[in-house]
Short mmCIF file of C-alpha atoms in Angstrom, two decimals:
data_model
loop_
_atom_site.label_atom_id
_atom_site.label_comp_id
_atom_site.label_asym_id
_atom_site.label_seq_id
_atom_site.Cartn_x
_atom_site.Cartn_y
_atom_site.Cartn_z
CA MET A 1 0.33 -0.36 0.03
CA ALA A 2 1.12 3.53 -1.32
CA THR A 3 2.31 6.24 1.42
CA SER A 4 0.02 8.45 -0.64
CA ASP A 5 -3.60 6.00 -0.09
CA VAL A 6 -3.09 6.11 4.04
CA GLU A 7 -5.60 8.36 5.80
CA PRO A 8 -3.52 11.31 8.39
CA GLU A 9 -5.20 10.14 11.06
CA VAL A 10 -3.37 6.14 10.38
CA LEU A 11 -0.38 7.35 9.64
CA GLU A 12 -0.72 9.86 12.70
CA SER A 13 -1.03 6.61 14.76
CA ILE A 14 2.16 5.10 12.97
CA LYS A 15 4.01 8.03 13.93
CA ALA A 16 3.02 7.06 17.71
CA ALA A 17 3.65 3.46 17.81
CA PHE A 18 7.11 4.24 16.73
CA LYS A 19 8.10 6.84 19.25
CA ASN A 20 6.66 4.81 21.40
CA ALA A 21 8.69 1.36 20.74
CA ASP A 22 11.66 4.01 20.25
CA LEU A 23 12.72 4.02 23.56
CA ASN A 24 16.02 6.11 23.59
CA GLY A 25 15.01 8.64 20.87
CA ASP A 26 17.49 7.76 18.67
CA GLY A 27 15.63 7.78 16.06
CA TYR A 28 15.71 3.98 14.99
CA ILE A 29 14.06 0.59 16.70
CA SER A 30 16.59 -1.81 18.03
CA LYS A 31 15.36 -5.28 17.97
CA ASP A 32 15.50 -5.14 21.95
CA GLU A 33 12.91 -2.06 21.68
CA LEU A 34 10.29 -4.13 19.66
CA HIS A 35 10.28 -6.99 21.54
CA SER A 36 10.02 -4.78 24.46
CA VAL A 37 6.58 -3.77 22.91
CA PHE A 38 5.70 -6.46 21.59
CA ASN A 39 6.08 -8.80 24.93
CA SER A 40 4.00 -5.79 26.06
CA ILE A 41 0.77 -6.40 24.31
CA GLY A 42 1.56 -10.52 23.52
CA GLN A 43 2.86 -13.46 23.83
CA TRP A 44 5.56 -14.56 21.43
CA THR A 45 8.06 -17.01 21.08
CA ASP A 46 11.73 -16.21 20.16
CA GLU A 47 11.75 -17.76 17.03
CA GLU A 48 8.36 -15.85 15.91
CA PHE A 49 10.25 -12.85 16.81
CA ASP A 50 13.16 -13.36 14.98
CA GLU A 51 11.49 -13.84 11.85
CA LEU A 52 8.98 -10.95 12.40
CA TYR A 53 12.25 -8.96 13.17
CA ALA A 54 13.94 -9.77 9.84
CA ALA A 55 11.09 -9.35 7.70
CA ALA A 56 11.16 -5.54 8.79
CA ASP A 57 14.70 -5.01 9.04
CA THR A 58 15.27 -4.65 5.15
CA SER A 59 18.40 -3.07 5.37
CA GLN A 60 19.84 -6.16 7.36
CA ASP A 61 21.49 -3.24 9.98
CA GLY A 62 20.62 -4.76 13.26
CA LYS A 63 17.82 -1.91 13.48
CA LEU A 64 14.68 -0.06 11.96
CA SER A 65 14.52 3.17 10.03
CA TYR A 66 10.97 4.79 10.31
CA ASP A 67 10.50 3.94 6.40
CA GLU A 68 11.17 0.77 7.07
CA PHE A 69 8.91 0.24 9.96
CA LEU A 70 6.01 2.33 7.95
CA ASP A 71 6.56 -0.14 4.81
CA TRP A 72 6.39 -3.18 7.18
CA VAL A 73 3.28 -1.54 9.05
CA LEU A 74 1.62 -1.36 5.72
CA SER A 75 2.26 -4.57 4.21
CA GLN A 76 0.70 -6.39 6.64
CA ASP A 77 -2.48 -8.51 6.56
CA GLU A 78 -5.73 -7.47 8.81
CA GLU A 79 -5.06 -10.21 11.65
CA THR A 80 -1.63 -8.40 12.02
CA PHE A 81 -3.80 -5.30 13.38
CA THR A 82 -6.07 -7.09 15.92
CA VAL A 83 -4.95 -7.06 19.37
CA GLN A 84 -7.03 -8.99 22.55
CA VAL A 85 -7.59 -7.50 25.74
CA ALA A 86 -8.74 -10.01 28.61
CA GLY A 87 -10.48 -11.66 25.62
CA VAL A 88 -11.91 -9.26 23.73
CA GLU A 89 -10.77 -7.03 20.74
CA THR A 90 -8.95 -4.01 22.19
CA THR A 91 -7.89 -0.66 20.67
CA LEU A 92 -5.93 2.19 22.81
CA ILE A 93 -6.61 6.21 21.56
CA GLU A 94 -4.57 8.74 22.64
CA PHE A 95 -5.59 12.57 21.61
CA GLY A 96 -2.96 14.22 19.44
CA SER A 97 -2.96 17.39 17.54
CA ASN A 98 -6.45 19.10 17.28
CA GLY A 99 -7.86 15.80 18.54
CA ALA A 100 -6.75 13.52 16.41
CA HIS A 101 -6.82 9.95 17.06
CA VAL A 102 -3.98 8.16 17.86
CA ARG A 103 -4.39 4.36 18.10
CA ARG A 104 -2.53 1.92 19.47
CA LEU A 105 -2.51 -2.15 20.19
CA SER A 106 -5.56 -3.45 17.80
CA GLN A 107 -5.80 -1.05 14.29
CA LYS A 108 -9.30 -2.10 13.18
CA PRO A 109 -12.66 0.25 12.44
CA LEU A 110 -13.37 1.67 16.32
CA ALA A 111 -17.30 0.13 14.84
CA GLU A 112 -15.46 -3.24 14.66
CA VAL A 113 -13.61 -3.37 18.35
CA GLU A 114 -15.34 -4.54 20.95
CA SER A 115 -13.22 -2.25 23.69
CA ILE A 116 -11.83 0.90 23.62
CA LEU A 117 -8.92 2.13 26.01
CA LEU A 118 -9.55 5.94 26.22
CA VAL A 119 -6.27 7.55 27.55
CA ILE A 120 -7.80 10.98 29.30
CA ASP A 121 -4.21 12.93 30.17
CA PRO A 122 -4.94 16.62 31.75
CA ARG A 123 -1.65 18.32 30.53
CA ALA A 124 -3.56 18.34 27.21
CA LEU A 125 -6.63 19.66 27.97
CA PRO A 126 -7.26 21.39 24.06
CA ASN A 127 -6.54 17.99 22.75
CA VAL A 128 -8.62 16.18 24.95
CA VAL A 129 -11.61 18.53 24.55
CA GLU A 130 -11.53 18.18 20.70
CA GLY A 131 -10.91 14.17 20.97
CA LEU A 132 -13.92 13.41 23.25
CA ALA A 133 -16.44 15.12 21.43
CA SER A 134 -16.10 12.16 18.50
CA ILE A 135 -16.15 9.43 21.02
CA GLY A 136 -18.65 10.48 23.56
CA SER A 137 -21.22 11.74 21.56
CA ASP A 138 -20.85 8.64 20.07
CA GLU A 139 -23.43 5.67 21.81
CA ALA A 140 -22.14 2.36 20.46
CA LEU A 141 -18.22 4.29 20.46
CA ALA A 142 -19.14 5.38 24.42
CA ALA A 143 -20.96 2.43 25.39
CA LYS A 144 -17.11 0.20 24.57
CA VAL A 145 -14.99 2.82 26.64
CA THR A 146 -12.70 2.31 29.70
CA SER A 147 -11.83 6.01 30.26
CA PHE A 148 -8.37 5.98 31.77
CA VAL A 149 -7.59 9.17 33.97
CA LEU A 150 -3.90 10.39 33.77
CA MET A 151 -3.59 11.50 37.76
CA PRO A 152 -0.38 12.93 39.17
CA SER A 153 0.00 11.93 42.83
CA MET A 154 2.03 13.47 45.90
CA SER A 155 4.94 11.93 44.63
CA SER A 156 5.00 12.55 41.32
CA ALA A 157 8.40 13.77 39.82
CA PRO A 158 8.24 17.19 38.60
CA GLU A 159 8.36 16.25 34.69
CA PHE A 160 5.02 15.19 35.78
CA LEU A 161 3.21 17.88 36.78
CA MET A 162 3.46 20.37 34.47
CA CYS A 163 -0.12 21.38 34.70
CA ALA A 164 -1.83 18.51 35.32
CA GLU A 165 -3.22 20.18 38.60
CA VAL A 166 -5.30 22.49 36.78
CA GLY A 167 -6.01 19.60 34.17
CA LEU A 168 -7.61 17.61 36.97
CA GLN A 169 -11.14 19.99 36.88
CA PHE A 170 -11.02 17.83 33.31
CA LEU A 171 -11.99 14.86 35.44
CA ASN A 172 -15.50 15.05 34.58
CA ALA A 173 -14.92 16.27 31.05
CA PRO A 174 -17.93 17.30 28.71
CA HIS A 175 -18.91 14.32 26.68
CA MET A 176 -16.35 11.67 28.46
CA PRO A 177 -18.08 8.39 28.59
CA MET A 178 -18.35 8.20 32.41
CA GLY A 179 -19.80 4.15 32.46
CA ASP A 180 -16.28 2.59 33.60
CA VAL A 181 -13.47 5.65 34.79
CA ARG A 182 -10.49 4.15 36.39
CA VAL A 183 -7.29 6.56 37.48
CA VAL A 184 -3.47 5.84 36.74
CA ARG A 185 -0.70 7.74 38.57
CA ILE A 186 0.73 9.47 34.99
CA ASP A 187 3.81 8.63 35.81
CA ASP A 188 3.92 5.14 35.08
CA TYR A 189 1.87 5.99 32.21
CA MET A 190 4.03 7.59 30.62
CA ARG A 191 7.09 5.01 32.37
CA GLN A 192 5.52 1.96 31.16
CA GLY A 193 2.81 2.94 28.12
CA GLU A 194 -0.38 0.79 27.55
CA ALA A 195 1.63 -2.57 29.46
CA VAL A 196 -0.13 -0.76 32.32
CA LEU A 197 -3.63 -0.27 31.12
CA VAL A 198 -3.67 -3.85 29.76
CA ALA A 199 -2.41 -5.26 33.31
CA MET A 200 -5.37 -3.28 35.21
CA MET A 201 -7.98 -4.75 32.44
CA GLU A 202 -6.67 -8.11 32.48
CA GLY A 203 -6.33 -7.90 36.55
CA GLY A 204 -10.06 -5.34 37.07
CA LYS A 205 -7.90 -2.67 38.60
CA LYS A 206 -9.48 0.42 39.37
CA VAL A 207 -6.56 2.28 40.23
CA TYR A 208 -2.67 1.54 39.23
CA PRO A 209 -0.19 1.74 41.50
CA ALA A 210 -2.56 1.05 44.59
CA GLU A 211 0.30 2.26 47.02
CA GLU A 212 -0.28 5.67 45.39
CA VAL A 213 -3.77 6.35 46.23
CA GLU A 214 -3.87 8.13 48.98
CA ALA A 215 -1.03 10.03 47.52
CA MET A 216 -3.03 10.88 44.75
CA LEU A 217 -5.69 11.35 47.08
CA GLY A 218 -2.94 14.55 48.51
CA PHE A 219 -4.44 17.18 46.53
CA PHE A 220 -7.82 17.63 47.36
CA LYS A 221 -6.77 17.13 51.28
CA GLN A 222 -7.52 20.51 53.24
CA ASP A 223 -3.81 21.46 54.14
CA SER A 224 -3.30 24.63 56.59
CA ALA A 225 -0.44 25.35 55.01
CA LEU A 226 -2.24 26.63 51.86
CA GLY A 227 -5.04 29.48 54.03
CA TYR A 228 -4.90 32.83 52.31
CA THR A 229 -6.75 36.01 52.88
CA GLU A 230 -8.01 37.40 49.38
CA GLU A 231 -10.15 41.02 50.16
CA GLY A 232 -9.96 40.75 53.98
CA GLU A 233 -11.59 37.41 53.92
CA THR A 234 -9.51 34.72 55.09
CA THR A 235 -9.70 31.02 53.85
CA PRO A 236 -7.95 29.07 57.00
CA GLU A 237 -7.58 26.19 54.92
CA CYS A 238 -7.13 25.00 50.64
CA SER A 239 -6.31 22.22 48.47
CA ARG A 240 -3.53 21.77 46.33
CA PHE A 241 -5.81 21.52 43.40
CA ILE A 242 -7.82 24.47 44.71
CA ALA A 243 -5.09 26.85 45.61
CA ASN A 244 -3.26 25.54 42.33
CA VAL A 245 -6.72 25.88 40.15
CA PHE A 246 -7.98 29.29 41.62
CA THR A 247 -4.18 31.01 43.17
CA ARG A 248 -1.86 29.21 41.55
CA MET A 249 0.02 28.91 45.23
CA ALA A 250 -0.01 25.23 44.68
CA TRP A 251 3.73 24.62 46.14
CA THR A 252 4.36 27.50 47.52
CA GLY A 253 2.91 27.26 50.44
CA LEU A 254 1.92 30.88 50.80
#
């Protein structure tokens, strides 16, 4: 299939898959990197994987360029794009620029998959707002959705906290399917990707990691250190969430 015949949404998904597999960010996918990704979505024998990688690495230099990866993906038959999680055909959707669907796991049409894992990243509200409209407003699709909200924890690394507190006000976003909502610490999703969501679906878990529940709820706990006075009225206690949304003092303690 020629690249010109591929829909832009599909190409964006392929680019996202390449970036996700390129763990060290050098612009190539090594055999070990691709093996790690494939092991997170299914069981492969060494022989099966060696055969798969050899077919993709047309230059035989032990690494895949983006062009090799693209050619390999576009050459696969439909069966290659089926992925089951907990026994059902499952796709994962993140929202890219302007709400575009960036898909992983099954690449079958949304109408044909049985389960949709929807990633709600509070740090990317404009993209999420636009993307949710196309999912949540379709009753048939919304019924298949498990919404995974990425949530910061009091123990989160600084790089995972940018705008996250403000974004928490989006926990009940317009058009967000609310039938099955689960919570994942941002750090874990960014480091482990869809493997975390797959494990949660297969294990029936609602929150990950379980030991971080109190730390995640810490954003909503009242704290006297965040009390403030405004226009002559004193608020003796405030949560970090409210402080950041309305006074932007969550991390100063003032």
